[in-house]
Amino acid sequence: MNNYLISIVVPCYNEAENILALMARVDTVIRGYNHEIILVNDGSQDYTQRQIELASSGNKHIKYLSFSRNFGHQAALKAGIDHANGDCIITIDVDMQKPPEAIPEMIALWQEGNDIVTAISQNEGQPSIFKRWTSSGYYRVLSWLADHKIIRNGADFRLIDRKVADIIRSLQIQNIYLRGICSWVGYKQAITYYREEGRYAGTTKYSLVNMLNLASNGITSFSIKPLRFALAVGLIFAFLAFGYGLYAVIMVGVGKTITGWASVVASVVFLCGVQLIVLGVIGEYIGKIYQEVTQRPNYLVSKTNISIPSNFRLEARHNLNSTERRPAMT
Ligand code: UDP
Ligand code: MG
């Protein structure tokens, strides 16, 4: 076809049954292209690593990175992007909910000059109305908070050009949120649609808590507007309290005392609640600052068949194949 190198990054967490099946399916799609596949084992506890090594031993295009523990989906994607050599990089889940058959269309859109091609599900596996509404509401609110449009895509199935990958690689962000970053960078963006399928094997690795964490991270990563709301709420209540205080004084002045124990307790409890919420919002940002200043790497690689590029982070290089470097016990 041509000499472009296409990298495909696949995060895997306890996905042993999916790996060989996905590799076979991807192979039929990508065979005609100069390509590499990077499987990122995100600290799986099942036999994912064995399946990954099995896949890579029979196919020179398949590379892998294995983390020292579970660092999360976004970190796994970042690791794959950090190590990919492709002129463009496609990230896809291992569970085959996103069909690899959409990849050629994504590559074609990239060849037309688009730098980021986001694949969006047409049907999202028929989720509940509640999930559809919360998801579309979330991306709308996030886009408004972030002051740039964030494409609604709960899947991280996208193609990025080399220059975008280099930017992502240079970012030293603790809690990376790729959906936001890929919108934030700008450049020429395109969208393609696919029909979501059922999971090939296994169950979802995203718990509700994981999803809420990701959602909160998305907001705190791209906006400080919630802090301004906290200030606005404080000002509004201070103003109301002042007005009510004035009213109470006037009433006393005209000889009418305002009574009502219940209303006093209710307003105190209400205002305490508002204060705690505001403190919680501030706390989220302080927690974020704390995590960012620690400057820990996003992930640690314990095993790989990739020769780490020279400019790659030292921490990862030191951890590389540590068990293999250790002298054998005699
Ligand atoms: N994943 C990962 N680390 C995690 C959780 C998930 O690498 O901590 C991978 C998982 O193996 C899959 C992709 O991220 O390839 C998406 O996860 P999943 O299919 O469970 O999410 P869902 O499609 O249910 O939102
Ligand atoms: Mg999935």
Short mmCIF file of C-alpha atoms and ligand atoms in Angstrom, two decimals:
data_model
loop_
_atom_site.label_atom_id
_atom_site.label_comp_id
_atom_site.label_asym_id
_atom_site.label_seq_id
_atom_site.Cartn_x
_atom_site.Cartn_y
_atom_site.Cartn_z
CA MET A 1 0.00 0.00 0.00
CA ASN A 2 2.30 2.74 1.28
CA ASN A 3 5.08 3.11 3.77
CA TYR A 4 3.20 4.72 6.60
CA LEU A 5 3.58 2.92 9.89
CA ILE A 6 0.25 2.44 11.65
CA SER A 7 0.40 1.74 15.40
CA ILE A 8 -2.48 0.08 17.16
CA VAL A 9 -2.58 0.41 20.94
CA VAL A 10 -4.69 -2.03 22.95
CA PRO A 11 -5.10 -1.69 26.75
CA CYS A 12 -5.81 -5.02 28.46
CA TYR A 13 -6.88 -5.63 32.03
CA ASN A 14 -7.84 -9.21 32.87
CA GLU A 15 -8.79 -9.88 29.27
CA ALA A 16 -7.12 -13.25 28.65
CA GLU A 17 -10.01 -14.68 26.59
CA ASN A 18 -10.12 -11.67 24.26
CA ILE A 19 -6.51 -11.25 23.21
CA LEU A 20 -5.97 -13.97 20.61
CA ALA A 21 -9.45 -13.44 19.15
CA LEU A 22 -8.84 -9.69 18.77
CA MET A 23 -5.39 -10.23 17.27
CA ALA A 24 -6.85 -12.57 14.63
CA ARG A 25 -9.58 -10.06 13.78
CA VAL A 26 -7.23 -7.06 13.70
CA ASP A 27 -4.80 -9.01 11.53
CA THR A 28 -7.36 -9.48 8.76
CA VAL A 29 -8.08 -5.75 8.78
CA ILE A 30 -4.55 -4.38 9.09
CA ARG A 31 -2.56 -7.00 7.17
CA GLY A 32 -2.20 -4.77 4.09
CA TYR A 33 -0.68 -1.92 6.09
CA ASN A 34 2.79 -1.47 7.50
CA HIS A 35 1.82 -1.78 11.14
CA GLU A 36 2.68 -2.55 14.74
CA ILE A 37 0.37 -3.57 17.55
CA ILE A 38 1.16 -2.61 21.13
CA LEU A 39 -0.65 -4.62 23.78
CA VAL A 40 -0.52 -2.97 27.19
CA ASN A 41 -1.10 -5.35 30.07
CA ASP A 42 -2.42 -3.09 32.82
CA GLY A 43 -1.43 -5.29 35.76
CA SER A 44 -3.80 -8.17 34.97
CA GLN A 45 -4.15 -10.93 37.54
CA ASP A 46 -5.41 -13.57 35.12
CA TYR A 47 -3.40 -15.21 32.30
CA THR A 48 -3.51 -12.11 30.06
CA GLN A 49 0.30 -11.87 30.07
CA ARG A 50 0.65 -15.47 28.88
CA GLN A 51 -1.80 -14.82 26.02
CA ILE A 52 0.00 -11.61 25.10
CA GLU A 53 3.36 -13.36 24.93
CA LEU A 54 1.78 -16.18 22.94
CA ALA A 55 0.38 -13.67 20.46
CA SER A 56 3.66 -11.75 20.17
CA SER A 57 5.81 -14.86 19.80
CA GLY A 58 3.96 -15.81 16.61
CA ASN A 59 3.76 -12.33 15.10
CA LYS A 60 6.65 -9.89 14.82
CA HIS A 61 4.24 -6.96 14.56
CA ILE A 62 2.95 -7.53 18.09
CA LYS A 63 4.76 -5.74 20.91
CA TYR A 64 3.77 -5.56 24.52
CA LEU A 65 4.25 -3.60 27.70
CA SER A 66 3.35 -5.09 31.04
CA PHE A 67 2.74 -2.81 34.04
CA SER A 68 3.98 -3.54 37.55
CA ARG A 69 0.35 -3.17 38.76
CA ASN A 70 -3.00 -1.87 37.59
CA PHE A 71 -2.53 1.81 36.71
CA GLY A 72 -5.85 2.25 34.90
CA HIS A 73 -7.16 2.48 31.36
CA GLN A 74 -5.94 6.04 30.66
CA ALA A 75 -2.41 5.23 31.87
CA ALA A 76 -2.40 2.11 29.68
CA LEU A 77 -3.39 4.19 26.65
CA LYS A 78 -0.69 6.75 27.46
CA ALA A 79 1.94 4.01 27.75
CA GLY A 80 0.96 2.61 24.36
CA ILE A 81 1.10 6.08 22.79
CA ASP A 82 4.45 6.80 24.50
CA HIS A 83 5.97 3.68 22.94
CA ALA A 84 4.32 3.72 19.54
CA ASN A 85 6.48 4.55 16.54
CA GLY A 86 3.66 4.95 14.05
CA ASP A 87 2.93 7.91 11.82
CA CYS A 88 -0.53 7.58 13.29
CA ILE A 89 -1.73 5.71 16.34
CA ILE A 90 -5.09 4.06 16.84
CA THR A 91 -6.35 3.15 20.30
CA ILE A 92 -8.92 0.38 20.56
CA ASP A 93 -10.32 -1.78 23.38
CA VAL A 94 -9.54 -5.45 23.49
CA ASP A 95 -13.14 -6.60 24.09
CA MET A 96 -14.24 -6.05 20.46
CA GLN A 97 -17.11 -3.76 21.42
CA LYS A 98 -15.48 -1.41 18.93
CA PRO A 99 -15.09 -3.23 15.61
CA PRO A 100 -11.53 -3.20 14.16
CA GLU A 101 -13.22 -3.05 10.74
CA ALA A 102 -13.68 0.71 11.35
CA ILE A 103 -9.88 1.18 11.28
CA PRO A 104 -9.40 1.50 7.46
CA GLU A 105 -11.98 4.33 7.37
CA MET A 106 -10.11 6.06 10.21
CA ILE A 107 -6.83 5.72 8.33
CA ALA A 108 -8.46 7.05 5.16
CA LEU A 109 -9.68 10.14 7.05
CA TRP A 110 -6.17 10.64 8.42
CA GLN A 111 -4.70 10.37 4.93
CA GLU A 112 -7.12 13.09 3.85
CA GLY A 113 -5.33 15.39 6.29
CA ASN A 114 -7.19 14.95 9.59
CA ASP A 115 -5.00 14.82 12.68
CA ILE A 116 -7.48 13.25 15.08
CA VAL A 117 -10.21 10.88 14.02
CA THR A 118 -12.66 10.01 16.78
CA ALA A 119 -14.85 6.97 16.29
CA ILE A 120 -18.25 7.36 17.87
CA SER A 121 -20.71 4.60 18.55
CA GLN A 122 -23.98 4.88 16.67
CA ASN A 123 -25.83 2.70 19.11
CA GLU A 124 -23.60 2.43 22.23
CA GLY A 125 -24.72 -1.16 22.70
CA GLN A 126 -28.26 0.08 23.40
CA PRO A 127 -27.57 1.52 26.86
CA SER A 128 -30.37 2.56 29.16
CA ILE A 129 -32.03 5.95 28.64
CA PHE A 130 -30.49 6.97 31.98
CA LYS A 131 -26.95 6.19 30.74
CA ARG A 132 -27.54 7.97 27.42
CA TRP A 133 -28.85 11.08 29.14
CA THR A 134 -26.18 11.21 31.83
CA SER A 135 -23.46 10.65 29.23
CA SER A 136 -24.67 13.30 26.79
CA GLY A 137 -25.38 15.70 29.68
CA TYR A 138 -21.88 15.12 31.05
CA TYR A 139 -20.11 15.88 27.76
CA ARG A 140 -22.27 18.96 27.24
CA VAL A 141 -21.47 20.29 30.72
CA LEU A 142 -17.79 19.38 30.32
CA SER A 143 -17.53 21.18 26.96
CA TRP A 144 -19.12 24.26 28.49
CA LEU A 145 -16.89 24.16 31.57
CA ALA A 146 -13.76 23.56 29.55
CA ASP A 147 -14.43 26.31 27.01
CA HIS A 148 -13.68 23.95 24.15
CA LYS A 149 -15.87 21.27 22.67
CA ILE A 150 -15.16 17.81 24.02
CA ILE A 151 -16.40 15.18 21.64
CA ARG A 152 -18.82 12.82 23.29
CA ASN A 153 -16.98 9.54 23.20
CA GLY A 154 -17.02 7.18 26.11
CA ALA A 155 -14.72 4.78 24.35
CA ASP A 156 -11.30 6.19 23.51
CA PHE A 157 -11.53 4.60 20.06
CA ARG A 158 -9.62 7.12 18.01
CA LEU A 159 -6.75 7.77 15.67
CA ILE A 160 -4.15 10.43 16.41
CA ASP A 161 -1.44 11.79 14.19
CA ARG A 162 2.24 11.53 15.19
CA LYS A 163 2.35 15.21 16.19
CA VAL A 164 -0.53 14.75 18.63
CA ALA A 165 1.13 11.63 20.03
CA ASP A 166 4.33 13.62 20.61
CA ILE A 167 2.35 16.23 22.56
CA ILE A 168 0.67 13.56 24.68
CA ARG A 169 4.04 11.94 25.27
CA SER A 170 5.53 15.22 26.49
CA LEU A 171 2.73 15.82 29.02
CA GLN A 172 3.63 15.14 32.61
CA ILE A 173 0.11 14.92 33.96
CA GLN A 174 -0.70 12.54 36.80
CA ASN A 175 -4.34 11.92 35.98
CA ILE A 176 -4.41 12.06 32.25
CA TYR A 177 -7.81 12.41 30.56
CA LEU A 178 -7.24 11.66 26.90
CA ARG A 179 -10.74 12.54 25.73
CA GLY A 180 -10.15 16.07 27.01
CA ILE A 181 -6.55 16.31 25.80
CA CYS A 182 -7.47 15.20 22.28
CA SER A 183 -10.09 17.95 22.07
CA TRP A 184 -7.86 20.50 23.79
CA VAL A 185 -5.00 20.12 21.27
CA GLY A 186 -7.26 21.28 18.45
CA TYR A 187 -5.80 20.51 14.99
CA LYS A 188 -7.95 19.04 12.28
CA GLN A 189 -10.55 16.74 13.78
CA ALA A 190 -12.86 14.27 12.09
CA ILE A 191 -15.52 11.88 13.29
CA THR A 192 -16.48 8.47 12.04
CA TYR A 193 -19.27 6.23 13.26
CA TYR A 194 -19.32 2.54 14.06
CA ARG A 195 -21.88 0.07 15.34
CA GLU A 196 -21.00 -1.11 18.81
CA GLU A 197 -21.05 -4.84 19.39
CA GLY A 198 -21.40 -6.93 22.51
CA ARG A 199 -18.33 -7.74 24.58
CA TYR A 200 -16.56 -10.81 23.10
CA ALA A 201 -15.68 -12.30 26.51
CA GLY A 202 -15.44 -11.26 30.13
CA THR A 203 -17.15 -8.38 31.88
CA THR A 204 -16.63 -4.63 32.02
CA LYS A 205 -13.60 -3.45 33.97
CA TYR A 206 -15.13 -0.03 34.57
CA SER A 207 -17.02 0.11 37.86
CA LEU A 208 -19.37 2.98 38.67
CA VAL A 209 -16.68 4.39 40.99
CA ASN A 210 -14.10 4.26 38.16
CA MET A 211 -16.52 6.06 35.88
CA LEU A 212 -17.29 8.76 38.45
CA ASN A 213 -13.54 9.22 39.08
CA LEU A 214 -12.93 9.61 35.36
CA ALA A 215 -15.82 12.05 35.05
CA SER A 216 -14.59 14.15 37.98
CA ASN A 217 -11.03 14.04 36.64
CA GLY A 218 -12.31 15.27 33.27
CA ILE A 219 -13.87 18.32 34.90
CA THR A 220 -11.04 19.22 37.28
CA SER A 221 -8.45 18.71 34.50
CA PHE A 222 -10.01 21.23 32.18
CA SER A 223 -11.86 23.81 34.19
CA ILE A 224 -11.72 25.89 37.31
CA LYS A 225 -15.26 27.12 36.78
CA PRO A 226 -16.58 24.94 39.65
CA LEU A 227 -14.41 27.04 41.99
CA ARG A 228 -15.99 30.19 40.60
CA PHE A 229 -19.44 28.68 41.17
CA ALA A 230 -18.43 28.03 44.76
CA LEU A 231 -17.57 31.71 45.08
CA ALA A 232 -20.82 32.73 43.38
CA VAL A 233 -22.88 30.48 45.67
CA GLY A 234 -21.09 31.98 48.69
CA LEU A 235 -21.80 35.52 47.49
CA ILE A 236 -25.46 34.78 46.79
CA PHE A 237 -26.01 33.28 50.25
CA ALA A 238 -24.09 36.07 51.97
CA PHE A 239 -26.28 38.57 50.14
CA LEU A 240 -29.50 36.72 51.08
CA ALA A 241 -28.38 36.40 54.71
CA PHE A 242 -27.60 40.11 54.85
CA GLY A 243 -31.01 40.94 53.38
CA TYR A 244 -32.78 38.67 55.81
CA GLY A 245 -30.80 40.13 58.75
CA LEU A 246 -31.82 43.61 57.69
CA TYR A 247 -35.45 42.51 57.42
CA ALA A 248 -35.28 40.98 60.95
CA VAL A 249 -33.85 44.23 62.40
CA ILE A 250 -36.54 46.30 60.69
CA MET A 251 -39.23 43.94 62.04
CA VAL A 252 -37.90 44.34 65.56
CA GLY A 253 -37.89 48.10 64.98
CA VAL A 254 -41.58 48.10 64.11
CA GLY A 255 -42.34 45.92 67.14
CA LYS A 256 -42.74 42.54 65.39
CA THR A 257 -40.35 39.77 66.39
CA ILE A 258 -39.80 37.00 63.87
CA THR A 259 -40.28 33.63 65.51
CA GLY A 260 -39.63 30.15 64.19
CA TRP A 261 -37.15 27.69 65.63
CA ALA A 262 -37.71 25.24 62.79
CA SER A 263 -36.90 27.75 60.07
CA VAL A 264 -33.67 28.75 61.86
CA VAL A 265 -32.54 25.14 62.20
CA ALA A 266 -33.48 24.37 58.60
CA SER A 267 -31.52 27.31 57.23
CA VAL A 268 -28.47 26.52 59.42
CA VAL A 269 -28.46 22.89 58.27
CA PHE A 270 -28.95 23.96 54.66
CA LEU A 271 -26.11 26.47 54.79
CA CYS A 272 -23.82 23.90 56.47
CA GLY A 273 -24.58 21.56 53.58
CA VAL A 274 -23.75 24.25 51.03
CA GLN A 275 -20.50 25.01 52.85
CA LEU A 276 -19.48 21.37 52.90
CA ILE A 277 -20.20 21.04 49.18
CA VAL A 278 -18.12 24.13 48.45
CA LEU A 279 -15.31 22.78 50.64
CA GLY A 280 -15.55 19.46 48.81
CA VAL A 281 -15.14 21.22 45.45
CA ILE A 282 -12.08 23.09 46.76
CA GLY A 283 -10.78 19.81 48.22
CA GLU A 284 -11.01 18.13 44.80
CA TYR A 285 -8.72 20.77 43.34
CA ILE A 286 -6.30 20.67 46.28
CA GLY A 287 -6.11 16.88 45.94
CA LYS A 288 -5.40 17.32 42.27
CA ILE A 289 -2.61 19.83 42.95
CA TYR A 290 -1.10 17.43 45.50
CA GLN A 291 -1.10 14.58 43.01
CA GLU A 292 0.42 16.74 40.30
CA VAL A 293 3.31 18.00 42.45
CA THR A 294 4.36 14.46 43.34
CA GLN A 295 5.40 14.06 39.68
CA ARG A 296 5.24 10.29 39.84
CA PRO A 297 5.31 8.53 36.48
CA ASN A 298 1.93 7.56 35.04
CA TYR A 299 2.89 3.88 35.06
CA LEU A 300 5.77 1.50 35.67
CA VAL A 301 6.71 -1.12 33.12
CA SER A 302 7.86 -4.44 34.54
CA LYS A 303 8.21 -6.39 31.31
CA THR A 304 8.28 -5.56 27.62
CA ASN A 305 9.64 -6.76 24.29
CA ILE A 306 10.13 -3.16 23.10
CA SER A 307 13.54 -1.58 23.26
CA ILE A 308 12.74 1.59 25.16
CA PRO A 309 13.51 4.77 23.20
CA SER A 310 16.39 6.77 24.67
CA ASN A 311 14.24 9.74 25.60
CA PHE A 312 11.80 7.61 27.54
CA ARG A 313 11.37 8.24 31.25
CA LEU A 314 14.15 6.87 33.43
CA GLU A 315 11.77 5.38 35.96
CA ALA A 316 10.30 3.05 33.42
CA ARG A 317 13.71 2.12 32.03
CA HIS A 318 14.96 1.19 35.47
CA ASN A 319 12.02 -1.04 36.09
CA LEU A 320 12.30 -2.72 32.77
CA ASN A 321 12.66 -6.48 32.94
CA SER A 322 13.94 -6.13 36.47
CA THR A 323 13.42 -9.80 37.18
CA GLU A 324 15.45 -10.74 34.13
CA ARG A 325 18.40 -8.54 35.12
CA ARG A 326 18.52 -9.95 38.61
CA PRO A 327 21.24 -12.61 38.98
CA ALA A 328 19.81 -16.10 39.17
CA MET A 329 19.69 -17.65 42.64
CA THR A 330 22.01 -20.58 43.02
N1 UDP B 1 -8.87 -1.42 30.91
C1 UDP B 1 -7.56 -1.25 31.35
N2 UDP B 1 -7.36 -0.95 32.66
C2 UDP B 1 -8.39 -0.81 33.54
C3 UDP B 1 -9.71 -0.94 33.07
C4 UDP B 1 -9.92 -1.24 31.73
O1 UDP B 1 -6.61 -1.38 30.58
O2 UDP B 1 -8.11 -0.54 34.72
C5 UDP B 1 -9.08 -1.74 29.49
C6 UDP B 1 -9.96 -2.99 29.22
O3 UDP B 1 -9.21 -4.18 29.25
C7 UDP B 1 -10.54 -2.66 27.86
C8 UDP B 1 -10.67 -1.15 27.89
O4 UDP B 1 -9.79 -0.68 28.91
O5 UDP B 1 -9.67 -3.02 26.79
C9 UDP B 1 -12.08 -0.68 28.18
O6 UDP B 1 -12.56 -1.31 29.35
P1 UDP B 1 -13.99 -1.97 29.44
O7 UDP B 1 -14.32 -2.71 28.18
O8 UDP B 1 -14.05 -2.78 30.69
O9 UDP B 1 -14.91 -0.67 29.59
P2 UDP B 1 -16.39 -0.47 29.00
O10 UDP B 1 -16.32 -0.80 27.55
O11 UDP B 1 -17.26 -1.40 29.75
O12 UDP B 1 -16.68 0.98 29.27
MG MG B 2 -15.67 -2.50 26.76
#
